[in-house]
Short mmCIF file of C-alpha atoms in Angstrom, two decimals:
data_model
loop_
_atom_site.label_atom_id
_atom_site.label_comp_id
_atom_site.label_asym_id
_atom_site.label_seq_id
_atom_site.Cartn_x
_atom_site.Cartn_y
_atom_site.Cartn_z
CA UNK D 1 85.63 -65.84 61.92
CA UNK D 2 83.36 -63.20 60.60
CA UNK D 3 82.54 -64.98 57.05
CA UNK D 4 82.49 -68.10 58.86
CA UNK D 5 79.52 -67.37 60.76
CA UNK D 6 77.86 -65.55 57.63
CA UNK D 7 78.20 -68.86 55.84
CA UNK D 8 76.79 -71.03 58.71
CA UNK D 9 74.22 -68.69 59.01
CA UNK D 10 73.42 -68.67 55.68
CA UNK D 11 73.10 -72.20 55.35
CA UNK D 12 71.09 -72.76 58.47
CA UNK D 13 67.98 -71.54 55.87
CA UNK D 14 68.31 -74.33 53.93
CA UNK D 15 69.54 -71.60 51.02
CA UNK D 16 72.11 -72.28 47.97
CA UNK D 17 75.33 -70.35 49.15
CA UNK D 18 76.41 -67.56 46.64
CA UNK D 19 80.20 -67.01 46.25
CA UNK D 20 81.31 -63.76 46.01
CA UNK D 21 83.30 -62.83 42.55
CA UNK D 22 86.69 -62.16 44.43
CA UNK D 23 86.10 -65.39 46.44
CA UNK D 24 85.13 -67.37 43.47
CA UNK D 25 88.54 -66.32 41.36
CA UNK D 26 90.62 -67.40 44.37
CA UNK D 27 88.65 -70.95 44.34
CA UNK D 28 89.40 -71.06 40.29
CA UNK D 29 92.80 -70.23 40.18
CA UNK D 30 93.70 -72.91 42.91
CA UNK D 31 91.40 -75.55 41.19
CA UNK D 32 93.24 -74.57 37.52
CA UNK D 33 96.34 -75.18 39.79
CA UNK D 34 95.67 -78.24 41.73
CA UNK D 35 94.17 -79.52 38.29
CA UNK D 36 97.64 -78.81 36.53
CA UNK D 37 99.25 -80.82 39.39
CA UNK D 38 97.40 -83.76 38.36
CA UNK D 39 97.48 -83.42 34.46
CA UNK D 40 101.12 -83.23 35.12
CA UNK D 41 101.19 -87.02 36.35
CA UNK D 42 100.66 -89.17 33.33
CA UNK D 43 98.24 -91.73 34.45
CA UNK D 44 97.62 -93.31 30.89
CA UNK D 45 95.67 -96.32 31.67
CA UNK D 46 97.18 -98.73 31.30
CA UNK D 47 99.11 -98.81 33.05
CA UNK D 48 97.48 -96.48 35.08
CA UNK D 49 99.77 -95.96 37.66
CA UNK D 50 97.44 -94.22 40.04
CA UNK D 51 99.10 -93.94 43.06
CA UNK D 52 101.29 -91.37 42.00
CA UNK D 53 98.06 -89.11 41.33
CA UNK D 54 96.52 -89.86 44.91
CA UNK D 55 99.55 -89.66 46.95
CA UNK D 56 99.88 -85.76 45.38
CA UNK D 57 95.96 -85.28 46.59
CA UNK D 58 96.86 -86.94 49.93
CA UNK D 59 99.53 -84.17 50.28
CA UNK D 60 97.55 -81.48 49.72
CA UNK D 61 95.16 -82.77 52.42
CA UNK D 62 97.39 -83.82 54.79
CA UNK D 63 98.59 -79.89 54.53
CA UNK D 64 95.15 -78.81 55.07
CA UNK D 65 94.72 -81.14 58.11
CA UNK D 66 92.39 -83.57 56.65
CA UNK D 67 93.22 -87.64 56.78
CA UNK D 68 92.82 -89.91 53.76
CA UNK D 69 93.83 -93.34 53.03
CA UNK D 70 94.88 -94.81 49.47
CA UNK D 71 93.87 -98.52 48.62
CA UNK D 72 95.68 -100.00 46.02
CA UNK D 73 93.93 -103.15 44.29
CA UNK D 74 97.05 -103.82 42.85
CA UNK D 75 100.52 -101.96 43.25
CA UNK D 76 100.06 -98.62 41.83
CA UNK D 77 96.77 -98.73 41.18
CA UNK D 78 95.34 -96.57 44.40
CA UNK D 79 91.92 -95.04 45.14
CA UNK D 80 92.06 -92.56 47.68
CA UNK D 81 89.63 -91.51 50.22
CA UNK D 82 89.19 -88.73 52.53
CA UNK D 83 85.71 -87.63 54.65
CA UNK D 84 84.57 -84.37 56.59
CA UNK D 85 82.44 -85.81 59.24
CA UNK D 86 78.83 -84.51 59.96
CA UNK D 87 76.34 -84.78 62.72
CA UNK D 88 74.81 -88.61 61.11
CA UNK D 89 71.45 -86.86 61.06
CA UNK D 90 71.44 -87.75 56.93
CA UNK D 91 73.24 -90.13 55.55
CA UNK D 92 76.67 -88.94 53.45
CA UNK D 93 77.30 -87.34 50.35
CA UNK D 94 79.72 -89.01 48.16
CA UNK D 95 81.98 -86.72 45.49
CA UNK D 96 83.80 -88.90 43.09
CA UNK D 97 86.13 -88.28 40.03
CA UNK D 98 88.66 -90.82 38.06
CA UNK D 99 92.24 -90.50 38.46
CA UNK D 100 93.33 -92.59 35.49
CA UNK D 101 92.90 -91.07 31.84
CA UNK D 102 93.07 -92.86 28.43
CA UNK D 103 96.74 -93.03 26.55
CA UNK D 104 97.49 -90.38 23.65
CA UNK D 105 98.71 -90.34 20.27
CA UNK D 106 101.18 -87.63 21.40
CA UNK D 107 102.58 -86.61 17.39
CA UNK D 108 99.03 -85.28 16.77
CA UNK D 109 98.54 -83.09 19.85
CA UNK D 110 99.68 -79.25 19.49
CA UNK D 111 100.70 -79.37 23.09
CA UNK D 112 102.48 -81.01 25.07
CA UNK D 113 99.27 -83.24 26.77
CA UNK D 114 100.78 -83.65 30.25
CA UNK D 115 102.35 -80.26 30.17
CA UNK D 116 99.26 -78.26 31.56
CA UNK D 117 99.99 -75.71 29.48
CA UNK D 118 97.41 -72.20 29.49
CA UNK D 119 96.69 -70.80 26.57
CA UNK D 120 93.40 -68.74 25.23
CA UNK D 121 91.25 -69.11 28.15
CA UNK D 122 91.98 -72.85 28.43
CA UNK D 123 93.74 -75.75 30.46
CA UNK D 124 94.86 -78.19 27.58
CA UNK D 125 96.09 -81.81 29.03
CA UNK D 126 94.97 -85.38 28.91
CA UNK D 127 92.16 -85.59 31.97
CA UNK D 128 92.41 -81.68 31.62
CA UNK D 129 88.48 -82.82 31.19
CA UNK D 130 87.61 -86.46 32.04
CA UNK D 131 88.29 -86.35 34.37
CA UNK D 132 90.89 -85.14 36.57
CA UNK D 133 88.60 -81.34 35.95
CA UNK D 134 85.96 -82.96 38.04
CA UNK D 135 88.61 -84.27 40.69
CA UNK D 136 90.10 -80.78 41.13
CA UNK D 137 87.09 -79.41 41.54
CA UNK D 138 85.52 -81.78 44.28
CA UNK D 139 88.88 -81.47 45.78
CA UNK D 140 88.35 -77.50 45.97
CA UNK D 141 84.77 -78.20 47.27
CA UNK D 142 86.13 -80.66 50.11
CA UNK D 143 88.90 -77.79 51.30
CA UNK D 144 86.50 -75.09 51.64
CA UNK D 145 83.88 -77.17 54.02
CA UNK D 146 87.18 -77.71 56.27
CA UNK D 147 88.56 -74.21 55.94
CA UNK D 148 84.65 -72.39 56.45
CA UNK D 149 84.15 -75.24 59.34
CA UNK D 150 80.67 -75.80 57.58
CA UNK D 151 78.72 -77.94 59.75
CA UNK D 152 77.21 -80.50 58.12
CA UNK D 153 73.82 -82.91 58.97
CA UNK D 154 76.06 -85.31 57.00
CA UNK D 155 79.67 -87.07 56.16
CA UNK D 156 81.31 -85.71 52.70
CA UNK D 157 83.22 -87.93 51.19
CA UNK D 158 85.62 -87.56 48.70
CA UNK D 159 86.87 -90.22 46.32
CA UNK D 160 89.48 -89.97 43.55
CA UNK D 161 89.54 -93.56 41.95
CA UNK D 162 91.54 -95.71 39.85
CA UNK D 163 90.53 -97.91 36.71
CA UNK D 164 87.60 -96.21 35.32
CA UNK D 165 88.45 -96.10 31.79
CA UNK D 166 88.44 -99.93 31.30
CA UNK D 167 89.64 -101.24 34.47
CA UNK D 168 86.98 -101.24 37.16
CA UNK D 169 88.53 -104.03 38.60
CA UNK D 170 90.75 -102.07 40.53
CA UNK D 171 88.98 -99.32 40.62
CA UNK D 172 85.13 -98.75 41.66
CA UNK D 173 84.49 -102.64 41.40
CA UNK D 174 87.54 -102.85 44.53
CA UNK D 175 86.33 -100.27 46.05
CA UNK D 176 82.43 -101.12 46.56
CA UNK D 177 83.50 -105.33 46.78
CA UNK D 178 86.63 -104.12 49.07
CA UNK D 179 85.83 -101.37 50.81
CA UNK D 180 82.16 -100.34 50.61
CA UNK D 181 81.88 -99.11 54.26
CA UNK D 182 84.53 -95.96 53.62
CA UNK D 183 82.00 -94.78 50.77
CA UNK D 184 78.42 -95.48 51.71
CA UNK D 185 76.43 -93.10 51.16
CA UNK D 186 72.84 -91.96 50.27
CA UNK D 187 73.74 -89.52 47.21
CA UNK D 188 77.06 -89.47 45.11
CA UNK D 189 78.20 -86.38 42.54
CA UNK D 190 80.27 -88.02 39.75
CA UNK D 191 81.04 -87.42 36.14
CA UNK D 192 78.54 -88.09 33.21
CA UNK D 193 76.85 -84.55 32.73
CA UNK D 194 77.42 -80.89 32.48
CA UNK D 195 76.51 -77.47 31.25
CA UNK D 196 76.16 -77.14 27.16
CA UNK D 197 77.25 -73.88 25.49
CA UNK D 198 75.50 -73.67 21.68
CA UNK D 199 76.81 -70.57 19.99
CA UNK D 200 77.97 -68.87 22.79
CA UNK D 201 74.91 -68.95 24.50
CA UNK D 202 74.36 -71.42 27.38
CA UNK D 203 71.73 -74.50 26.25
CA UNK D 204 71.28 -76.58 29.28
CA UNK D 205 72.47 -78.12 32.44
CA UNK D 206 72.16 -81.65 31.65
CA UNK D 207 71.78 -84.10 34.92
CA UNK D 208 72.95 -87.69 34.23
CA UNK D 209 70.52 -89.72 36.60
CA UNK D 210 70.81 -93.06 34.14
CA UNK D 211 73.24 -94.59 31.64
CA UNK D 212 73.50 -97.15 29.16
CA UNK D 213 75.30 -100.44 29.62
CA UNK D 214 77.94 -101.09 27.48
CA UNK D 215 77.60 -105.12 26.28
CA UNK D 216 79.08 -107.07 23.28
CA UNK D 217 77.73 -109.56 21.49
CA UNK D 218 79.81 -111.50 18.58
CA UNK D 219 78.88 -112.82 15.23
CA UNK D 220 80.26 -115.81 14.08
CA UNK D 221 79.97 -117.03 10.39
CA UNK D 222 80.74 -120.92 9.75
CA UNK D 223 81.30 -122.50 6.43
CA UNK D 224 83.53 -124.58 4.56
CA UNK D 225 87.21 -123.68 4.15
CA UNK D 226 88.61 -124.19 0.30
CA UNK D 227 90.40 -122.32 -2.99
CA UNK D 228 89.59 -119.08 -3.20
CA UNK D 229 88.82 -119.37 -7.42
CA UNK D 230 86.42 -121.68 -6.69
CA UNK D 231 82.74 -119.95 -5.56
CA UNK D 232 81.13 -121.54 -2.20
CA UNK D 233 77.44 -121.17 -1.10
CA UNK D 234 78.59 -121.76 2.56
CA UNK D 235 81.55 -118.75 2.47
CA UNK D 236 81.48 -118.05 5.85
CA UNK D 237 82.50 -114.13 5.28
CA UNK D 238 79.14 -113.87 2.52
CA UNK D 239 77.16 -115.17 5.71
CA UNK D 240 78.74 -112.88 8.06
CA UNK D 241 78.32 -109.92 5.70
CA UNK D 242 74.46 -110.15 5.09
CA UNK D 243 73.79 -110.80 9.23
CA UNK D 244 75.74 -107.11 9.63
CA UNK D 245 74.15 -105.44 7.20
CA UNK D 246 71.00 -106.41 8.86
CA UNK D 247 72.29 -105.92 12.45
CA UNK D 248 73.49 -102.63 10.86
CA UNK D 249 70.14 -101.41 9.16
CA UNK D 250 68.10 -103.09 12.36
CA UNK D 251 66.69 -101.13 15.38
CA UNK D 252 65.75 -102.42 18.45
CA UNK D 253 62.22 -100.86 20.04
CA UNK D 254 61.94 -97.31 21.25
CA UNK D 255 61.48 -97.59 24.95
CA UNK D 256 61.56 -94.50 27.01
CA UNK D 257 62.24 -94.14 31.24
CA UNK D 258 61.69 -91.82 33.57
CA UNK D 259 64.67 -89.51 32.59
CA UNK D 260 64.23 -90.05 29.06
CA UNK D 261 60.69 -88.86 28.88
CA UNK D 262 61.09 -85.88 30.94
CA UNK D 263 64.32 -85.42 28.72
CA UNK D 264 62.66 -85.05 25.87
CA UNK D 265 59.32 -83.11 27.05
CA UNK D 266 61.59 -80.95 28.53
CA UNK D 267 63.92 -80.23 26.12
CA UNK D 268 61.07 -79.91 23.47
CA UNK D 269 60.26 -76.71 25.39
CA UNK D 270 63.16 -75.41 24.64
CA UNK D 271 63.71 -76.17 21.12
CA UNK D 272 62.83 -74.30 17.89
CA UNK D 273 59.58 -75.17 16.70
CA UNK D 274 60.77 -77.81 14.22
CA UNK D 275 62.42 -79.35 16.37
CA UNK D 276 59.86 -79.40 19.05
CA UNK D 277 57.75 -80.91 16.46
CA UNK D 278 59.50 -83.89 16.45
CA UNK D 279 59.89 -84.49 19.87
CA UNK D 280 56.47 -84.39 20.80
CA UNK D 281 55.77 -87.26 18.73
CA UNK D 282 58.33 -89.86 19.49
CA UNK D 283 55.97 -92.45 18.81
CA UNK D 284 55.64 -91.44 15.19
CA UNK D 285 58.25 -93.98 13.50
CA UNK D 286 59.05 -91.32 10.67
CA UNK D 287 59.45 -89.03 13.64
CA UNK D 288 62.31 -91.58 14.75
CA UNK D 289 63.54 -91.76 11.23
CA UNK D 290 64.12 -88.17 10.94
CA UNK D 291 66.20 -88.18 14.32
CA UNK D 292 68.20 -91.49 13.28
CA UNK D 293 69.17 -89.55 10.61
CA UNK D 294 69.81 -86.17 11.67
CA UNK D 295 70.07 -86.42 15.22
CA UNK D 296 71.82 -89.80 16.07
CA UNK D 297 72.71 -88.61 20.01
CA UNK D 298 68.80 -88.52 21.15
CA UNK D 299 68.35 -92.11 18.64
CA UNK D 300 70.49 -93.81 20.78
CA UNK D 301 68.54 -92.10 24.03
CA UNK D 302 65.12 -93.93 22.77
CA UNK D 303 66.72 -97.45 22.48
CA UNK D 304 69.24 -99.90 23.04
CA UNK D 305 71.78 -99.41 20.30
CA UNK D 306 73.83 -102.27 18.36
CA UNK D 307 76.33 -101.13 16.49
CA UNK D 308 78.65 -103.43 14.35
CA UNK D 309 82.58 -102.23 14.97
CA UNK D 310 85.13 -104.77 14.36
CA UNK D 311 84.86 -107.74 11.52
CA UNK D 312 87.92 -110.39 10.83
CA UNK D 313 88.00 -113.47 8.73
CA UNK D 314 90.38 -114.70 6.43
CA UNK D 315 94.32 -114.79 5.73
CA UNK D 316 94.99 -115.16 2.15
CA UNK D 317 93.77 -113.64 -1.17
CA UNK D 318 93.49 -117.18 -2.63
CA UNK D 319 91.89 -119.10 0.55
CA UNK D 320 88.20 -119.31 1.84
CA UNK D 321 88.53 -119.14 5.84
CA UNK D 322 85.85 -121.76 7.03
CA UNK D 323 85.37 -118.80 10.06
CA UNK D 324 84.76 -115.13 9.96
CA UNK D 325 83.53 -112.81 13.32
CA UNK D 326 82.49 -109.93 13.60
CA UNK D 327 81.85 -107.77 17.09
CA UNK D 328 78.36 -105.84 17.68
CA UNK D 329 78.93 -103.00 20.59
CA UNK D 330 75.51 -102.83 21.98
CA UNK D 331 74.48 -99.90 24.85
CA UNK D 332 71.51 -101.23 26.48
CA UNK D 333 69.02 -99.56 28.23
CA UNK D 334 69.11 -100.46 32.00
CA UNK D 335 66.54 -102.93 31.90
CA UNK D 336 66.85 -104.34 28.63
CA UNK D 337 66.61 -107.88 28.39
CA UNK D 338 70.07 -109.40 26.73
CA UNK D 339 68.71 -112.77 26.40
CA UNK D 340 65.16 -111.56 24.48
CA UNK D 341 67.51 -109.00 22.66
CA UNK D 342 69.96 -111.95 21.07
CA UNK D 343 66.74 -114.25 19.96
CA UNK D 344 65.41 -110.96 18.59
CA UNK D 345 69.06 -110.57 16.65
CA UNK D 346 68.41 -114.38 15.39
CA UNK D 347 65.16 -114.11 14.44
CA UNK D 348 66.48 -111.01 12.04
CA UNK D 349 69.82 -112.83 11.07
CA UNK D 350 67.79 -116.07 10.44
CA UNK D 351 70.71 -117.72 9.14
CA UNK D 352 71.53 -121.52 10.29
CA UNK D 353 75.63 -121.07 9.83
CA UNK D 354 75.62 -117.61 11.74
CA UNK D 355 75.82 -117.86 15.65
CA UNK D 356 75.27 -115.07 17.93
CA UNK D 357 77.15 -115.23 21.54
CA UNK D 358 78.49 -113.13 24.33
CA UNK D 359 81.75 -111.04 23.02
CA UNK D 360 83.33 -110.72 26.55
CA UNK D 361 83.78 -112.70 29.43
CA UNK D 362 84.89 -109.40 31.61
CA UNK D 363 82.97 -108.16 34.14
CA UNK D 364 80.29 -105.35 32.96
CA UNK D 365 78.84 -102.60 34.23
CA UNK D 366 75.38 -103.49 36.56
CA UNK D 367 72.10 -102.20 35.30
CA UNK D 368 69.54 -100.54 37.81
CA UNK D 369 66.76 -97.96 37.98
CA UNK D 370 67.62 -94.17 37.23
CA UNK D 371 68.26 -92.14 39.87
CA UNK D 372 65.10 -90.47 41.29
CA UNK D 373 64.08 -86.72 39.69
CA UNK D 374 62.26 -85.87 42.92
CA UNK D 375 65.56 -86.17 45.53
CA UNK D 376 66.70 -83.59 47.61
CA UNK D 377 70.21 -83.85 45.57
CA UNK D 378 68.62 -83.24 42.03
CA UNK D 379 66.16 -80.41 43.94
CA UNK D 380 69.74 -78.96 45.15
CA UNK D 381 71.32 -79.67 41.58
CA UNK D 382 68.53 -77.30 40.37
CA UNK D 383 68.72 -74.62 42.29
CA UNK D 384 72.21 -73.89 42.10
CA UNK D 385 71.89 -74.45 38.01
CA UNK D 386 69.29 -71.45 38.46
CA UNK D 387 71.53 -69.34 40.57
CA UNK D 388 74.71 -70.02 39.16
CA UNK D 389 74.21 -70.07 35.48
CA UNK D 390 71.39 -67.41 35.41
CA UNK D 391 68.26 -69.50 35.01
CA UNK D 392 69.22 -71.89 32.37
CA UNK D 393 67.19 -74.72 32.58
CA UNK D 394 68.14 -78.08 34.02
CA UNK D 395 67.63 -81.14 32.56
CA UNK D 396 67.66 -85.10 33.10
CA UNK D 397 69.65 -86.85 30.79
CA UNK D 398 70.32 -90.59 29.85
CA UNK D 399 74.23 -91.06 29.10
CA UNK D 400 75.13 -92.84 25.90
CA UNK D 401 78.34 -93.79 27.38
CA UNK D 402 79.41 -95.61 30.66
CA UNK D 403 80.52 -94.02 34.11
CA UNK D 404 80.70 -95.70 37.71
CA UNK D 405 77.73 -94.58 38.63
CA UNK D 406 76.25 -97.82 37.14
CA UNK D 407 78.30 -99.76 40.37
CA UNK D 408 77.04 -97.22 43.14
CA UNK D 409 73.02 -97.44 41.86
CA UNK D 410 73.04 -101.10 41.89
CA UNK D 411 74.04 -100.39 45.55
CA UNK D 412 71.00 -98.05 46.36
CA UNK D 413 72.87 -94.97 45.84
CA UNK D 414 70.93 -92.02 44.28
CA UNK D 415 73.79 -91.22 41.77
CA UNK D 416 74.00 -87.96 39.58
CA UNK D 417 76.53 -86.99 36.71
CA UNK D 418 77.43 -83.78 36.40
CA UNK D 419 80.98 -81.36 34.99
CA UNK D 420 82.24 -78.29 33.96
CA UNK D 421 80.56 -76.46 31.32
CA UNK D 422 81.68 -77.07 27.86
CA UNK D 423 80.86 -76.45 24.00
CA UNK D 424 80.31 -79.26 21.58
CA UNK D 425 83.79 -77.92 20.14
CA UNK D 426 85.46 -79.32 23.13
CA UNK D 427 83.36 -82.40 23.87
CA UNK D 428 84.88 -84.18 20.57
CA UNK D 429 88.36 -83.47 22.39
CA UNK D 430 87.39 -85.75 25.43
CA UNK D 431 89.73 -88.85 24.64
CA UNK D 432 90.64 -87.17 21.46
CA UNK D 433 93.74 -84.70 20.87
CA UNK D 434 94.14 -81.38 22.55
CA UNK D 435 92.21 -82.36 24.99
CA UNK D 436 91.37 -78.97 27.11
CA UNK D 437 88.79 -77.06 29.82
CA UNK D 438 87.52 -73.88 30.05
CA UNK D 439 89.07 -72.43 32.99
CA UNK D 440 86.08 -69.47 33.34
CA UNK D 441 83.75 -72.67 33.37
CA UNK D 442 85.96 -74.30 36.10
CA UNK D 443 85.27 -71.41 38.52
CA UNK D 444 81.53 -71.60 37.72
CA UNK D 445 81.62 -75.20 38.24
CA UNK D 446 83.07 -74.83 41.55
CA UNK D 447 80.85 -72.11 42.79
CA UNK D 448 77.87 -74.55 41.17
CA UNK D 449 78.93 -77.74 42.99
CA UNK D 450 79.31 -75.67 46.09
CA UNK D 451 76.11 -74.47 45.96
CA UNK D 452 74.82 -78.01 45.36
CA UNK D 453 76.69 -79.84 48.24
CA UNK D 454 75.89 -76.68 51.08
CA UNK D 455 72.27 -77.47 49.88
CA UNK D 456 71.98 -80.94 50.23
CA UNK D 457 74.94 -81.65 53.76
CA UNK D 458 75.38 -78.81 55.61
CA UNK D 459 73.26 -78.44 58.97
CA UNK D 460 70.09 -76.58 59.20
#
């Protein structure tokens, strides 16, 4: 009852909890093992097969007293759903993860990747790091509220979803269409940042408060179909090539946000003076040069990028194919303007037999503003960065990619992406082979998130 009361007490300043060492290794080793537990049940999406993966977290909460429900927008494919109630003075803190991960190519892994297997300081499995790490550890989070009897000025809520990697149809998309009043919620915690380790040393905490959309647009080349040794003016696949190679050479405004501008003032602070150079003077267009090519990451922060991926046209050696496509993967910036951005694309193509359309008719990710820099969740976020990992800095960031947190901030929710600390060794593993986590880095990412959520929910 004793430690209890110290933590209550503790939090009733309004202070960032520190875990003791001895504490902190007992909160590791169950994550590492509760995260095993999960890496163990292959939820390769597709098929996904999530309810397998929730019903083992609804176990261990059910042991620990604590009531969830799983809803299933199709059979096997469960979200589950658990919440620590608080006192309704604030509205409640949602921490999310994905319990689906994407398939492997299992003959070029060294391990077994839904073995769990421990080797060298490391967890190796598929969703060892995206992102059945961040489940395990908002699970951890969630079990020591209940077992410390934290009293909290609001509701925690803890999600572990289906469908995120490419399904969000039965996943967040069900959930906030479905069953938005078992997560609403001012703030959510979900995947998308992290801590960066550059030569050993740590870099930065990197906030994700905005993402990209992920669109795609198609290119479609129209000419006359005939005998291959005969030369045509109208071959649809010499149309098609010259629009992508000036799709592919083309770049679409630099237009900076909130995040991104305090991204890169920030991070120029940081930086060795070269580097700082450039980023001070991101309006210089051989500044942006340099960065396209030597830095192509913080490129694609500045703009919307379109990227040509896939081309097809043809069948035979010997025939002209009066068709050929090709498929542009554009991330847009949250308020970029799709229809302005295809007439832009035409006016560059400026060819009569190349059309430019929509490349998918499945539902996409919602744009919306960035989460705010000035919220009591990213004040929190910061102060247990500064206590945790020893002052590094903290810093917004834009993600290149996609995560959830696009569905929850078109609903008003003040999203952030964070995760376990990792070198750019291991990010090239996420949805590659040998996929793996740091297991030092999972303790400090629990003790972190901790930290965080006592800040922001528990009472004063």
């Amino acid at each position: 009852m004793r430690s209890t009361f110290l933590v209550v007490l503790g939090l009733s300043l309004g202070l960032p909890q520190a875990v003791p060492a001895q504490v902190n290794r007992q909160w590791q080793g169950e994550t590492i093992q509760i995260l095993s537990g999960l890496i163990k049940i292959d939820t390769s999406n597709p098929p996904g097969n999530e309810t397998r993966a929730a019903q083992y977290i609804k176990d261990i909460l059910t042991s620990e007293g604590i009531e969830s429900e799983i809803f299933e927008a199709a059979p096997g494919r469960g979200s589950l759903v658990a919440r620590l109630k608080g006192n309704g003075r604030k509205r409640p803190l949602l921490l999310m993860g994905h319990i689906d991960v994407v398939g492997v190519e299992r003959s070029k892994w060294t391990v077994d990747p839904f073995a769990a297997v421990t080797q060298d300081g490391y967890l190796y499995g598929r969703g060892s790091h995206d992102d059945k790490g961040n489940v395990a550890c908002n699970l951890e989070v969630f079990l020591q509220l209940k077992r410390a009897h934290v009293a909290l000025d609001r509701d925690v809520i803890f999600l572990a979803e289906a469908g995120e990697e490419g399904t969000s149809e039965v996943g967040i998309n069900f959930m906030v269409n479905q069953h938005w009043d078992k997560i609403d919620s001012e703030f959510a915690l979900n995947e998308g940042g992290g801590m960066i380790e550059r030569k050993g040393q740590p870099s930065f905490i990197g906030i994700e408060t905005t993402e990209k959309i992920p669109r795609a647009l198609k290119l479609t080349a129209h000419g006359s179909s005939g005998h291959g040794s005969i030369p045509r003016l109208d071959n649809a696949i010499t149309h098609l090539a010259a629009a992508v190679a000036k799709v592919g050479s083309w770049q679409s405004p630099m237009k900076l946000n909130e995040t991104t501008r305090a991204f890169f003032h920030d991070m120029a602070g940081i930086s060795p003076p070269e580097t700082a150079a450039l980023l001070n003077h991101l309006d210089d267009p051989a500044v942006q040069e340099k960065l396209r090519a030597a830095a192509p990451p913080f490129n694609s922060m500045l703009r919307t990028s379109i990227v040509p991926t896939m081309i097809s046209g043809g069948f035979r050696v010997n025939v002209i194919p009066s068709d050929a496509e090709a498929t542009l993967d554009v991330r847009a910036l949250p308020d970029e303007d799709m229809d302005a951005l295809m007439a832009s694309l035409k006016r560059l193509i400026d060819d009569p037999a190349v059309t430019i359309s929509p490349g998918t008719t499945e539902p996409v990710r919602p744009g919306s503003p960035p989460s705010s820099l000035n919220s009591d969740m990213y004040k929190a976020l910061r102060r247990a960065g500064e206590k945790t990992y020893s002052g590094v800095v903290t810093l917004p960031i834009m993600q290149t990619g996609a995560t959830d947190s696009a569905q929850l901030r078109a609903k008003g929710v003040q999203a952030y992406g964070i995760g376990v600390g990792q070198t750019e060794a291991d990010i090239v593993r996420i949805h590659g082979n040998d996929e793996r986590v740091n297991i030092e880095q999972v303790g400090k990412f629990v003790q972190y998130l901790y930290a965080a959520v006592t800040d922001v929910a528990a009472a004063r």
